[in-house]
Coordinates of C-alpha atoms in Angstrom, one line a residue:
X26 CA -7.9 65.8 88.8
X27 CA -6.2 62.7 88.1
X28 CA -6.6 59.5 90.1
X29 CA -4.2 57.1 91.2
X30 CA -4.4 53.6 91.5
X31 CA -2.4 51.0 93.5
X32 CA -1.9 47.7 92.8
X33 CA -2.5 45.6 95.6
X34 CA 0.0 42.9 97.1
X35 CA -1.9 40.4 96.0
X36 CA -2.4 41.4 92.4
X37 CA 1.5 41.7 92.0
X38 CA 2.2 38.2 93.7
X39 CA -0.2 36.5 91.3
X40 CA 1.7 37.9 88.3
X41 CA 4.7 37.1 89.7
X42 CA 3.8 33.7 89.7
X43 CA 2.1 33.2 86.2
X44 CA 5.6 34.9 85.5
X45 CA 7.1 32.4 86.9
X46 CA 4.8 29.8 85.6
X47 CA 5.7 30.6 81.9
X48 CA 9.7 30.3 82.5
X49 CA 9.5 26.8 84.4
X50 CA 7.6 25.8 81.2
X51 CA 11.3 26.5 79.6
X52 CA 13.5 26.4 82.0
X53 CA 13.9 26.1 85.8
X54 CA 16.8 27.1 88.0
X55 CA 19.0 24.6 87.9
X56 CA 17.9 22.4 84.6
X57 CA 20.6 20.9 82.7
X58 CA 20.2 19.3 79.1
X59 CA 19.2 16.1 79.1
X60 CA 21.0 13.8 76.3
X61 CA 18.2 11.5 76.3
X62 CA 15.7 14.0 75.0
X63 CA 14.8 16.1 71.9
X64 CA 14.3 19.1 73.6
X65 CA 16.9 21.6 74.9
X66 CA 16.0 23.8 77.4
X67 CA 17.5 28.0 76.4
X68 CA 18.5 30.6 78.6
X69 CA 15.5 32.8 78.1
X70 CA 13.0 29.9 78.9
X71 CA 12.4 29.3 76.2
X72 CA 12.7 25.2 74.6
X73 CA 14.4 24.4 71.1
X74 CA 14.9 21.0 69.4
X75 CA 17.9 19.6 68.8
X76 CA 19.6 19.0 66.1
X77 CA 22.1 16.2 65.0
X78 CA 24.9 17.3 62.6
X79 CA 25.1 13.8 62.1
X80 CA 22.0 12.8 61.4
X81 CA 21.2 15.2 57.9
X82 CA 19.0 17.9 58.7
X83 CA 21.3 22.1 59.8
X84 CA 19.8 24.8 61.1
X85 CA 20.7 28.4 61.0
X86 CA 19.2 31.8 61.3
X87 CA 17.0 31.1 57.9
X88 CA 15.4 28.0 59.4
X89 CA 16.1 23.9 59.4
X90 CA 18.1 22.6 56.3
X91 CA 18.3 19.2 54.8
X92 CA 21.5 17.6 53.9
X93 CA 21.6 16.1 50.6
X94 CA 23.8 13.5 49.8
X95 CA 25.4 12.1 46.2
X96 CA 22.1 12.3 43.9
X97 CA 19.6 14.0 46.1
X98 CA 18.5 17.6 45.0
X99 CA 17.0 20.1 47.5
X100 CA 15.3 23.5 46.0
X101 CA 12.2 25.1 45.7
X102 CA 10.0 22.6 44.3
X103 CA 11.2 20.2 47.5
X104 CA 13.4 17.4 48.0
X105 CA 13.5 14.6 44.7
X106 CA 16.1 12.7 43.3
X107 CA 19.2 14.2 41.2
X108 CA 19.2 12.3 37.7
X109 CA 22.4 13.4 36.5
X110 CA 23.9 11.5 39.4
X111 CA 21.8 9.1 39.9
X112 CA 20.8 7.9 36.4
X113 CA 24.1 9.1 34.6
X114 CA 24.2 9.6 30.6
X115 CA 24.6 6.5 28.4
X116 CA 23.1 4.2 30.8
X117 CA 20.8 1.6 29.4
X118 CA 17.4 0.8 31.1
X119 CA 13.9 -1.1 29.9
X120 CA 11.1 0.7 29.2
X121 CA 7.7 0.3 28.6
X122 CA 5.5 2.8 26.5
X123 CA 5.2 4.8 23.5
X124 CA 7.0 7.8 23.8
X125 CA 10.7 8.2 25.6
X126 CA 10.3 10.3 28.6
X127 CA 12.2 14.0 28.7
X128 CA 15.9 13.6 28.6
X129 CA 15.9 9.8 27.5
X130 CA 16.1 8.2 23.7
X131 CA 15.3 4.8 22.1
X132 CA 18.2 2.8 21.4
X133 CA 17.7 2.3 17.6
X134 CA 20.8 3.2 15.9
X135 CA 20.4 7.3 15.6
X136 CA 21.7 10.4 17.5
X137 CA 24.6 8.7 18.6
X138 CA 23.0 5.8 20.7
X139 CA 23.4 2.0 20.0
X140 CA 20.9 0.1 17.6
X141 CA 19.5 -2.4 20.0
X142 CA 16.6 -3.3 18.3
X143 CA 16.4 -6.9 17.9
X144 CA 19.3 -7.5 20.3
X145 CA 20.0 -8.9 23.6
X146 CA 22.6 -6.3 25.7
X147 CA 25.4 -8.1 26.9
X148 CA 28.9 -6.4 28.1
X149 CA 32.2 -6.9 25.7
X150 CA 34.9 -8.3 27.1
X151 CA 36.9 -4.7 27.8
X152 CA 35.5 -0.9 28.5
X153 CA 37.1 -0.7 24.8
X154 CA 34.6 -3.3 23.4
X155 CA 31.9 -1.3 21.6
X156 CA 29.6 -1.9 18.8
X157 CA 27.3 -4.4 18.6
X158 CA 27.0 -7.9 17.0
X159 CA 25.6 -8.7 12.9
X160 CA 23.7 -11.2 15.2
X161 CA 20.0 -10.3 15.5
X162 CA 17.0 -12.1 16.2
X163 CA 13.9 -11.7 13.7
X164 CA 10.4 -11.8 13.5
X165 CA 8.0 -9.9 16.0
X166 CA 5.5 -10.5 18.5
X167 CA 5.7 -14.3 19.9
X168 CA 7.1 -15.3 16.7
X169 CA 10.9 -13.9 17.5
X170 CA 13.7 -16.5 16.8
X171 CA 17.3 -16.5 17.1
X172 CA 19.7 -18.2 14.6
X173 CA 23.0 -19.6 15.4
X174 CA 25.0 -20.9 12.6
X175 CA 27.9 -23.8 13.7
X176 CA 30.6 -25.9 12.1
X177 CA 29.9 -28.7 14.9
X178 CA 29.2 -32.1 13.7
X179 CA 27.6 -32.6 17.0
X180 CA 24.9 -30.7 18.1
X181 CA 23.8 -31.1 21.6
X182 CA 20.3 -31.0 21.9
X183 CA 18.2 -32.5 24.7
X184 CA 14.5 -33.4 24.2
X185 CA 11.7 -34.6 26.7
X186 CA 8.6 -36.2 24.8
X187 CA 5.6 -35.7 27.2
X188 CA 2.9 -38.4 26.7
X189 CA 0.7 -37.9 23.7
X190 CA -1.8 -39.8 21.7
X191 CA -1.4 -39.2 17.8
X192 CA -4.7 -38.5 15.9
X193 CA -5.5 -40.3 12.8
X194 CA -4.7 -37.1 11.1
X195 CA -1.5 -37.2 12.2
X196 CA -0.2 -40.4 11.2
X197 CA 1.2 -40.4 7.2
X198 CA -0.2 -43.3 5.3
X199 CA 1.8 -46.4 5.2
X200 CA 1.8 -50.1 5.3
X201 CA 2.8 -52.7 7.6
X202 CA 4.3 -56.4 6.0
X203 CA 3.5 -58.9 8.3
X204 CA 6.0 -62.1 7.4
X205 CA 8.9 -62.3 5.3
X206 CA 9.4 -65.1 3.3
X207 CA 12.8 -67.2 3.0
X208 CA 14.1 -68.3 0.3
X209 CA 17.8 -70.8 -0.1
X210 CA 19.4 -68.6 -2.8
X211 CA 18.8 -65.5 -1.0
X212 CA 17.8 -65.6 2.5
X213 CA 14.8 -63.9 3.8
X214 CA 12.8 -61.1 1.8
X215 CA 9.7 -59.5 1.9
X216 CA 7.3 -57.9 -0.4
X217 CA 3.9 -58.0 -2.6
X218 CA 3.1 -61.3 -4.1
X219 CA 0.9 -61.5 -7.0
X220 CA 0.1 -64.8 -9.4
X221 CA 3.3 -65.6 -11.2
X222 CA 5.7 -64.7 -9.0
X223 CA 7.1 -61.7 -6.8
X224 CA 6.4 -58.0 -8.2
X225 CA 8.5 -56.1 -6.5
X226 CA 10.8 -57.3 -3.3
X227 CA 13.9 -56.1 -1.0
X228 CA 16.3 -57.9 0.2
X229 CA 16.5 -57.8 4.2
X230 CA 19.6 -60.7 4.6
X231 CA 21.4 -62.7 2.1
X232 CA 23.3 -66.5 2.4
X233 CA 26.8 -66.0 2.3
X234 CA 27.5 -68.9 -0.2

């Protein structure tokens, strides 16, 4: 013989509240959408985030999408940069190390790139410049040097001499004449004296007779 049970009134009111409980977490009667928050309150009490069309990031049934813009790339593997559009072919960038990385080639001349070695980049003076210059600095290490060949008869060089004391080893050997001796047939000289007369002399200024 079966038995039958009956659920008091105050069993059915309590989970008529905890009922009611879990929908105010979502939604009460009444609630509107408040602009100023993240959340938006659903018709099944239930809450869901907004989303700003504007502001990068869709959602559909699949899930929440990210926008990329001009050079950002979005797949599997996650969100990274798109190198074709952001570093495009042909450009021209320093590098540092041994061994190009994938997709990138040293500029020395062969498979179609320029032969930079040696050579400062500088643009040409139209997008129909190309080639580069016979001009090419040489040496390696700190002993590179650039040559410049000119026609000018005056060179414009500026030099600042910081104060220095030469060493004995620096100075050439040399002698200093103290005097000069004057003579009336041919004005003042100087030179080495010896018995008998002057050895060797130069004249310095002459009387104009």
């Amino acid at each position: 013989m079966e038995k039958e049970y009956n659920r008091s009134t105050l069993e059915s009111n309590i989970e008529n509240t905890n009922t009611l409980d879990r929908h105010e977490i979502g939604k009460t009667l009444g609630q509107t959408d408040n602009p100023h928050s993240a959340l938006k309150p659903g018709d099944d009490y239930t809450q869901t985030i907004k989303i700003n069309p504007d502001g990068g990031l869709t959602a559909d049934k699949d899930g929440l999408n990210v926008k990329a813009g001009n050079g950002i790339k979005v797949d599997s593997s996650g969100i990274s940069i798109d190198p074709n559009n952001v570093l495009p072919k042909g450009m021209i960038m320093m590098f540092s190390g041994e061994n190009a990385p994938t997709g990138w080639a040293f500029c020395n001349g062969n498979n179609g790139t320029p032969d930079l070695r040696n050579r400062f980049v500088m643009c040409g003076e139209t997008l129909a410049e190309t080639g580069e210059s016979n001009s090419k600095a040489s040496g390696s290490g700190n002993g590179k040097n650039f040559s410049k060949n000119t026609t000018s008869t005056a060179v414009s060089v500026n030099v600042t001499v910081g104060n220095t004391i030469l060493t004995e080893s620096q100075i050439p050997s040399h002698k200093h004449i103290g005097g000069m001796g004057y003579f009336s047939g041919h004005g003042m000289i100087y030179g080495y004296f010896a018995p008998g007369g002057i050895i060797f002399s130069k004249y310095v200024m002459t009387l104009e007779q």
